[in-house]
């Protein structure tokens, strides 16, 4: 694929504060991205509010801005530098949310900045649980039974319909924040309230819990001619029910039959193409019933994740 010569300077958005067990993977990916872009002769600016990261070392980027991650900081950088493109997929959910906020107030358009590595539509589709579920159903890909709830009452009705055990997944949060499993009816109300409070849009997905199923992830990369390659398969040592971030993971996957792998591969490519036409990385998660190899899509992240860092180190790519 020919090099895009129109991009001479790129702004990378970092992930901000790091808490134990979450977000240090974005420091790795941000540092790698800055290095790769500089190798291509591109001027790199970087914003991150956390000085304790490697990506904010003076040698990583050409211009480092230790500023709060908000639109005012972005505006001051865009006034200071001639930026051609912004790369928001290296800073996890924090960076994606900020990029969307800037897009909504017309900041990128005002300064003629392109978003690369993802598009807003893809973020919206993948983070909005209902949109994602609908898209999977339209593409004929299996999903767990679920209902969206924007209020306490809707959540209770959804639980009655689906039955226990359940998993509660808040929209637009990172690392499973506010989510969790509910095994019994009496635990439900507190868990639902926690989920609604954790979501910035006050929305949760109440979903059938496929506890005990195997969990797999695929790391994908696509160029803007729609060629997709699978960088790596990753298998969770623990079954569904233990958050990926708390699980041992193995790359490449060890206990996948060839037929199940081919199906997973085809579905993940279909899913990536289905969420938008952007060039960049993607992380797709599946649950597989060990009894009959039935597959359901759990989620797709149009950004780098913990798994991307593992895939990068496991493959050297």
Tab-separated table of C-alpha atoms in Angstrom:
chain	number	residue	atom	x	y	z
A	1	UNK	CA	0.000	0.000	0.000
A	2	UNK	CA	1.490	3.407	-0.967
A	3	UNK	CA	2.540	5.780	1.813
A	4	UNK	CA	0.201	8.701	2.501
A	5	UNK	CA	2.443	11.701	1.934
A	6	UNK	CA	-0.185	14.235	3.006
A	7	UNK	CA	0.428	13.473	6.698
A	8	UNK	CA	3.514	15.288	7.976
A	9	UNK	CA	2.615	15.771	11.646
A	10	UNK	CA	0.526	13.612	13.992
A	11	UNK	CA	-0.914	14.226	17.472
A	12	UNK	CA	-1.072	11.156	19.739
A	13	UNK	CA	-3.500	11.296	22.682
A	14	UNK	CA	-2.302	9.401	25.777
A	15	UNK	CA	-4.412	7.610	28.371
A	16	UNK	CA	-3.874	9.904	31.356
A	17	UNK	CA	-3.597	8.531	34.905
A	18	UNK	CA	-2.827	4.831	35.247
A	19	UNK	CA	-4.373	2.708	37.973
A	20	UNK	CA	-2.977	-0.670	39.005
A	21	UNK	CA	-3.975	-3.342	36.483
A	22	UNK	CA	-5.274	-0.875	33.918
A	23	UNK	CA	-3.961	1.496	31.249
A	24	UNK	CA	-0.170	0.886	31.407
A	25	UNK	CA	-0.606	-1.054	28.129
A	26	UNK	CA	-1.440	2.267	26.457
A	27	UNK	CA	1.893	3.704	27.534
A	28	UNK	CA	3.569	0.846	25.654
A	29	UNK	CA	1.419	1.308	22.543
A	30	UNK	CA	1.783	5.099	22.585
A	31	UNK	CA	5.564	4.800	22.802
A	32	UNK	CA	5.598	2.259	19.942
A	33	UNK	CA	3.363	4.489	17.796
A	34	UNK	CA	5.584	7.540	18.358
A	35	UNK	CA	8.652	5.504	17.422
A	36	UNK	CA	7.063	4.088	14.262
A	37	UNK	CA	5.792	7.495	13.108
A	38	UNK	CA	9.195	9.128	13.690
A	39	UNK	CA	10.849	6.353	11.655
A	40	UNK	CA	8.592	7.440	8.777
A	41	UNK	CA	9.862	11.025	9.129
A	42	UNK	CA	6.615	12.301	10.661
A	43	UNK	CA	6.661	15.026	13.319
A	44	UNK	CA	5.031	13.653	16.499
A	45	UNK	CA	3.253	15.689	19.166
A	46	UNK	CA	1.924	13.921	22.228
A	47	UNK	CA	-0.503	14.940	24.973
A	48	UNK	CA	-0.741	13.094	28.288
A	49	UNK	CA	-1.516	14.323	31.795
A	50	UNK	CA	0.619	11.605	33.416
A	51	UNK	CA	4.341	12.487	33.696
A	52	UNK	CA	5.229	9.005	35.036
A	53	UNK	CA	4.960	7.376	31.604
A	54	UNK	CA	7.661	6.398	29.126
A	55	UNK	CA	5.700	8.031	26.292
A	56	UNK	CA	6.230	11.462	27.914
A	57	UNK	CA	10.048	11.116	27.884
A	58	UNK	CA	11.535	13.907	25.734
A	59	UNK	CA	13.085	11.312	23.380
A	60	UNK	CA	9.768	9.616	22.535
A	61	UNK	CA	7.984	12.415	20.675
A	62	UNK	CA	9.147	15.665	19.069
A	63	UNK	CA	6.795	17.731	21.254
A	64	UNK	CA	5.433	16.503	24.586
A	65	UNK	CA	2.529	18.326	26.247
A	66	UNK	CA	1.941	17.469	29.921
A	67	UNK	CA	-1.575	18.903	30.039
A	68	UNK	CA	-5.001	17.831	31.320
A	69	UNK	CA	-6.795	15.585	28.819
A	70	UNK	CA	-9.567	17.983	27.808
A	71	UNK	CA	-10.630	19.905	24.699
A	72	UNK	CA	-9.097	23.182	25.963
A	73	UNK	CA	-5.660	21.509	26.015
A	74	UNK	CA	-6.229	20.092	22.523
A	75	UNK	CA	-7.179	23.539	21.228
A	76	UNK	CA	-3.997	25.105	22.670
A	77	UNK	CA	-1.859	22.426	20.935
A	78	UNK	CA	-3.646	22.885	17.603
A	79	UNK	CA	-3.066	26.654	17.867
A	80	UNK	CA	0.595	26.035	18.702
A	81	UNK	CA	1.391	23.425	16.027
A	82	UNK	CA	0.410	22.603	12.464
A	83	UNK	CA	-1.175	19.167	13.056
A	84	UNK	CA	-2.345	17.094	10.050
A	85	UNK	CA	-3.819	14.077	11.827
A	86	UNK	CA	-4.803	12.826	15.281
A	87	UNK	CA	-4.266	9.231	16.446
A	88	UNK	CA	-6.663	8.528	19.352
A	89	UNK	CA	-6.500	4.707	19.435
A	90	UNK	CA	-3.299	4.509	21.502
A	91	UNK	CA	-4.773	5.972	24.685
A	92	UNK	CA	-7.600	3.536	25.314
A	93	UNK	CA	-11.118	4.626	26.205
A	94	UNK	CA	-9.963	7.945	27.704
A	95	UNK	CA	-8.388	9.067	24.413
A	96	UNK	CA	-11.317	7.823	22.314
A	97	UNK	CA	-13.867	9.653	24.495
A	98	UNK	CA	-11.818	12.867	24.254
A	99	UNK	CA	-11.506	12.537	20.467
A	100	UNK	CA	-15.300	12.135	20.186
A	101	UNK	CA	-15.872	15.183	22.388
A	102	UNK	CA	-13.528	17.252	20.187
A	103	UNK	CA	-15.290	15.956	17.071
A	104	UNK	CA	-18.719	16.901	18.441
A	105	UNK	CA	-17.739	20.530	19.034
A	106	UNK	CA	-16.108	20.699	15.573
A	107	UNK	CA	-12.523	21.135	16.827
A	108	UNK	CA	-10.853	18.774	14.330
A	109	UNK	CA	-12.776	20.313	11.438
A	110	UNK	CA	-11.896	23.857	12.540
A	111	UNK	CA	-8.160	23.101	12.381
A	112	UNK	CA	-8.333	20.737	9.379
A	113	UNK	CA	-7.202	17.689	11.368
A	114	UNK	CA	-7.975	14.147	10.144
A	115	UNK	CA	-8.665	11.305	12.554
A	116	UNK	CA	-6.563	8.240	11.700
A	117	UNK	CA	-6.665	4.647	12.985
A	118	UNK	CA	-10.404	4.733	13.618
A	119	UNK	CA	-13.519	6.730	12.801
A	120	UNK	CA	-16.141	8.162	15.148
A	121	UNK	CA	-18.855	5.937	13.696
A	122	UNK	CA	-16.850	2.821	14.601
A	123	UNK	CA	-16.352	4.041	18.183
A	124	UNK	CA	-20.075	4.782	18.496
A	125	UNK	CA	-21.057	1.378	17.100
A	126	UNK	CA	-18.726	-0.640	19.289
A	127	UNK	CA	-19.190	1.264	22.552
A	128	UNK	CA	-22.954	1.555	22.300
A	129	UNK	CA	-23.931	-1.960	23.420
A	130	UNK	CA	-27.313	-1.946	21.694
A	131	UNK	CA	-25.915	-0.725	18.347
A	132	UNK	CA	-23.231	-3.421	18.505
A	133	UNK	CA	-25.786	-6.147	19.339
A	134	UNK	CA	-28.068	-5.039	16.506
A	135	UNK	CA	-25.180	-5.007	14.026
A	136	UNK	CA	-24.132	-8.542	15.020
A	137	UNK	CA	-27.724	-9.803	14.637
A	138	UNK	CA	-27.988	-8.111	11.209
A	139	UNK	CA	-24.751	-9.820	10.124
A	140	UNK	CA	-25.969	-13.197	11.378
A	141	UNK	CA	-23.371	-13.434	14.155
A	142	UNK	CA	-24.429	-14.998	17.464
A	143	UNK	CA	-24.720	-12.833	20.585
A	144	UNK	CA	-25.810	-13.548	24.155
A	145	UNK	CA	-29.437	-12.746	25.016
A	146	UNK	CA	-29.542	-9.204	26.334
A	147	UNK	CA	-31.552	-6.039	26.867
A	148	UNK	CA	-30.497	-2.394	27.168
A	149	UNK	CA	-31.562	-0.500	30.275
A	150	UNK	CA	-31.423	3.261	30.830
A	151	UNK	CA	-33.252	3.151	34.128
A	152	UNK	CA	-33.648	1.001	37.211
A	153	UNK	CA	-37.111	-0.183	36.128
A	154	UNK	CA	-35.949	-1.182	32.621
A	155	UNK	CA	-33.075	-3.127	34.179
A	156	UNK	CA	-35.408	-5.089	36.442
A	157	UNK	CA	-37.725	-5.930	33.536
A	158	UNK	CA	-34.749	-7.124	31.465
A	159	UNK	CA	-33.571	-9.415	34.285
A	160	UNK	CA	-37.029	-10.979	34.552
A	161	UNK	CA	-37.044	-11.740	30.801
A	162	UNK	CA	-33.522	-13.190	30.539
A	163	UNK	CA	-33.151	-15.060	33.840
A	164	UNK	CA	-30.056	-15.655	36.003
A	165	UNK	CA	-27.028	-15.767	35.974
A	166	UNK	CA	-26.597	-12.335	34.402
A	167	UNK	CA	-23.770	-9.978	33.560
A	168	UNK	CA	-24.154	-6.208	33.762
A	169	UNK	CA	-22.085	-4.189	31.268
A	170	UNK	CA	-22.145	-0.373	31.503
A	171	UNK	CA	-21.726	1.552	28.218
A	172	UNK	CA	-18.620	3.696	27.587
A	173	UNK	CA	-16.462	2.431	30.480
A	174	UNK	CA	-12.983	0.898	30.531
A	175	UNK	CA	-11.656	-2.317	32.049
A	176	UNK	CA	-15.026	-3.657	33.162
A	177	UNK	CA	-15.633	-0.673	35.490
A	178	UNK	CA	-19.058	-0.844	37.117
A	179	UNK	CA	-19.850	-4.205	35.529
A	180	UNK	CA	-20.162	-7.605	37.140
A	181	UNK	CA	-21.951	-10.923	37.452
A	182	UNK	CA	-25.223	-11.448	39.261
A	183	UNK	CA	-25.926	-15.030	40.309
A	184	UNK	CA	-29.012	-14.469	42.444
A	185	UNK	CA	-32.025	-12.193	42.324
A	186	UNK	CA	-31.245	-10.578	45.668
A	187	UNK	CA	-27.865	-9.288	44.405
A	188	UNK	CA	-29.349	-7.680	41.315
A	189	UNK	CA	-30.563	-4.274	42.493
A	190	UNK	CA	-27.239	-3.146	43.968
A	191	UNK	CA	-25.322	-4.389	40.908
A	192	UNK	CA	-27.714	-2.607	38.522
A	193	UNK	CA	-27.392	0.681	40.405
A	194	UNK	CA	-23.585	0.382	40.355
A	195	UNK	CA	-23.615	-0.159	36.588
A	196	UNK	CA	-25.947	2.760	35.847
A	197	UNK	CA	-23.841	5.081	38.046
A	198	UNK	CA	-20.579	3.975	36.365
A	199	UNK	CA	-21.789	4.664	32.805
A	200	UNK	CA	-21.394	8.291	31.637
A	201	UNK	CA	-24.571	7.811	29.546
A	202	UNK	CA	-26.442	6.096	32.433
A	203	UNK	CA	-26.919	2.982	30.302
A	204	UNK	CA	-26.199	-0.697	30.924
A	205	UNK	CA	-26.564	-3.912	29.013
A	206	UNK	CA	-28.210	-6.681	31.030
A	207	UNK	CA	-26.949	-9.875	29.420
A	208	UNK	CA	-27.197	-13.648	29.794
A	209	UNK	CA	-23.965	-14.839	31.471
A	210	UNK	CA	-22.218	-17.586	29.492
A	211	UNK	CA	-20.204	-18.722	32.509
A	212	UNK	CA	-17.758	-21.548	31.870
A	213	UNK	CA	-17.492	-20.965	28.100
A	214	UNK	CA	-14.002	-20.573	26.628
A	215	UNK	CA	-12.832	-17.071	25.791
A	216	UNK	CA	-10.701	-16.129	22.788
A	217	UNK	CA	-9.444	-12.893	21.299
A	218	UNK	CA	-8.172	-12.060	17.832
A	219	UNK	CA	-5.961	-9.093	17.004
A	220	UNK	CA	-6.657	-7.671	13.553
A	221	UNK	CA	-5.003	-5.054	11.380
A	222	UNK	CA	-6.505	-3.441	8.283
A	223	UNK	CA	-5.233	-1.036	5.635
A	224	UNK	CA	-7.392	1.464	3.760
A	225	UNK	CA	-7.786	-0.915	0.799
A	226	UNK	CA	-9.810	-3.157	3.170
A	227	UNK	CA	-7.174	-5.898	3.415
A	228	UNK	CA	-7.393	-7.497	6.869
A	229	UNK	CA	-4.799	-9.731	8.494
A	230	UNK	CA	-4.973	-11.600	11.790
A	231	UNK	CA	-1.861	-10.696	13.786
A	232	UNK	CA	-2.451	-13.139	16.612
A	233	UNK	CA	-4.956	-15.404	18.381
A	234	UNK	CA	-5.127	-15.248	22.166
A	235	UNK	CA	-6.721	-17.772	24.504
A	236	UNK	CA	-7.833	-16.991	28.031
A	237	UNK	CA	-6.633	-19.573	30.523
A	238	UNK	CA	-9.722	-18.876	32.650
A	239	UNK	CA	-13.247	-19.395	31.310
A	240	UNK	CA	-15.892	-16.711	30.797
A	241	UNK	CA	-16.781	-15.186	34.135
A	242	UNK	CA	-13.281	-13.985	34.938
A	243	UNK	CA	-12.442	-10.598	33.423
A	244	UNK	CA	-9.753	-10.755	30.725
A	245	UNK	CA	-7.667	-8.292	32.739
A	246	UNK	CA	-7.566	-10.704	35.695
A	247	UNK	CA	-6.900	-13.798	33.593
A	248	UNK	CA	-3.757	-15.507	32.370
A	249	UNK	CA	-3.765	-15.353	28.566
A	250	UNK	CA	-1.826	-17.487	26.107
A	251	UNK	CA	-0.716	-16.446	22.611
A	252	UNK	CA	-1.186	-18.128	20.213
A	253	UNK	CA	-4.385	-19.977	21.207
A	254	UNK	CA	-3.626	-23.605	22.092
A	255	UNK	CA	-6.908	-25.528	22.256
A	256	UNK	CA	-8.755	-24.263	19.170
A	257	UNK	CA	-9.795	-26.785	16.557
A	258	UNK	CA	-8.977	-25.737	13.000
A	259	UNK	CA	-12.670	-25.473	12.049
A	260	UNK	CA	-13.427	-23.240	15.055
A	261	UNK	CA	-10.399	-21.061	14.288
A	262	UNK	CA	-11.381	-20.604	10.634
A	263	UNK	CA	-14.921	-19.672	11.657
A	264	UNK	CA	-13.616	-17.203	14.256
A	265	UNK	CA	-11.240	-15.731	11.700
A	266	UNK	CA	-13.995	-15.233	9.096
A	267	UNK	CA	-16.396	-13.755	11.641
A	268	UNK	CA	-13.821	-11.336	13.081
A	269	UNK	CA	-12.941	-10.019	9.602
A	270	UNK	CA	-16.672	-9.640	8.844
A	271	UNK	CA	-17.110	-7.786	12.163
A	272	UNK	CA	-14.230	-5.390	11.518
A	273	UNK	CA	-15.482	-4.596	8.028
A	274	UNK	CA	-18.983	-4.188	9.427
A	275	UNK	CA	-18.143	-1.416	11.906
A	276	UNK	CA	-16.674	1.093	9.448
A	277	UNK	CA	-14.134	1.637	6.733
A	278	UNK	CA	-11.005	2.739	8.600
A	279	UNK	CA	-7.380	1.617	8.533
A	280	UNK	CA	-6.051	0.529	11.913
A	281	UNK	CA	-6.022	-2.125	14.588
A	282	UNK	CA	-8.919	-3.975	16.156
A	283	UNK	CA	-9.430	-6.448	18.972
A	284	UNK	CA	-12.319	-8.953	18.748
A	285	UNK	CA	-13.479	-11.158	21.642
A	286	UNK	CA	-15.453	-14.386	21.327
A	287	UNK	CA	-16.961	-16.895	23.738
A	288	UNK	CA	-17.099	-20.525	22.612
A	289	UNK	CA	-19.253	-23.264	24.069
A	290	UNK	CA	-16.800	-26.130	24.778
A	291	UNK	CA	-19.589	-28.685	24.229
A	292	UNK	CA	-20.440	-27.874	20.604
A	293	UNK	CA	-18.112	-25.019	19.484
A	294	UNK	CA	-21.019	-22.567	19.257
A	295	UNK	CA	-19.556	-19.053	18.960
A	296	UNK	CA	-20.913	-15.763	20.219
A	297	UNK	CA	-19.362	-12.330	19.769
A	298	UNK	CA	-18.646	-10.587	23.076
A	299	UNK	CA	-17.230	-7.290	21.846
A	300	UNK	CA	-14.986	-5.536	19.378
A	301	UNK	CA	-12.618	-2.684	20.296
A	302	UNK	CA	-11.484	-0.379	17.464
A	303	UNK	CA	-8.331	0.500	19.419
A	304	UNK	CA	-5.295	-1.118	20.961
A	305	UNK	CA	-5.823	-2.982	24.205
A	306	UNK	CA	-3.903	-5.098	26.706
A	307	UNK	CA	-4.153	-7.928	24.185
A	308	UNK	CA	-2.536	-5.804	21.475
A	309	UNK	CA	0.526	-5.356	23.677
A	310	UNK	CA	0.675	-9.126	24.273
A	311	UNK	CA	0.175	-9.846	20.550
A	312	UNK	CA	2.939	-7.389	19.668
A	313	UNK	CA	5.395	-9.020	22.056
A	314	UNK	CA	4.346	-12.591	21.191
A	315	UNK	CA	4.683	-12.054	17.427
A	316	UNK	CA	7.357	-9.363	17.274
A	317	UNK	CA	5.049	-7.407	14.970
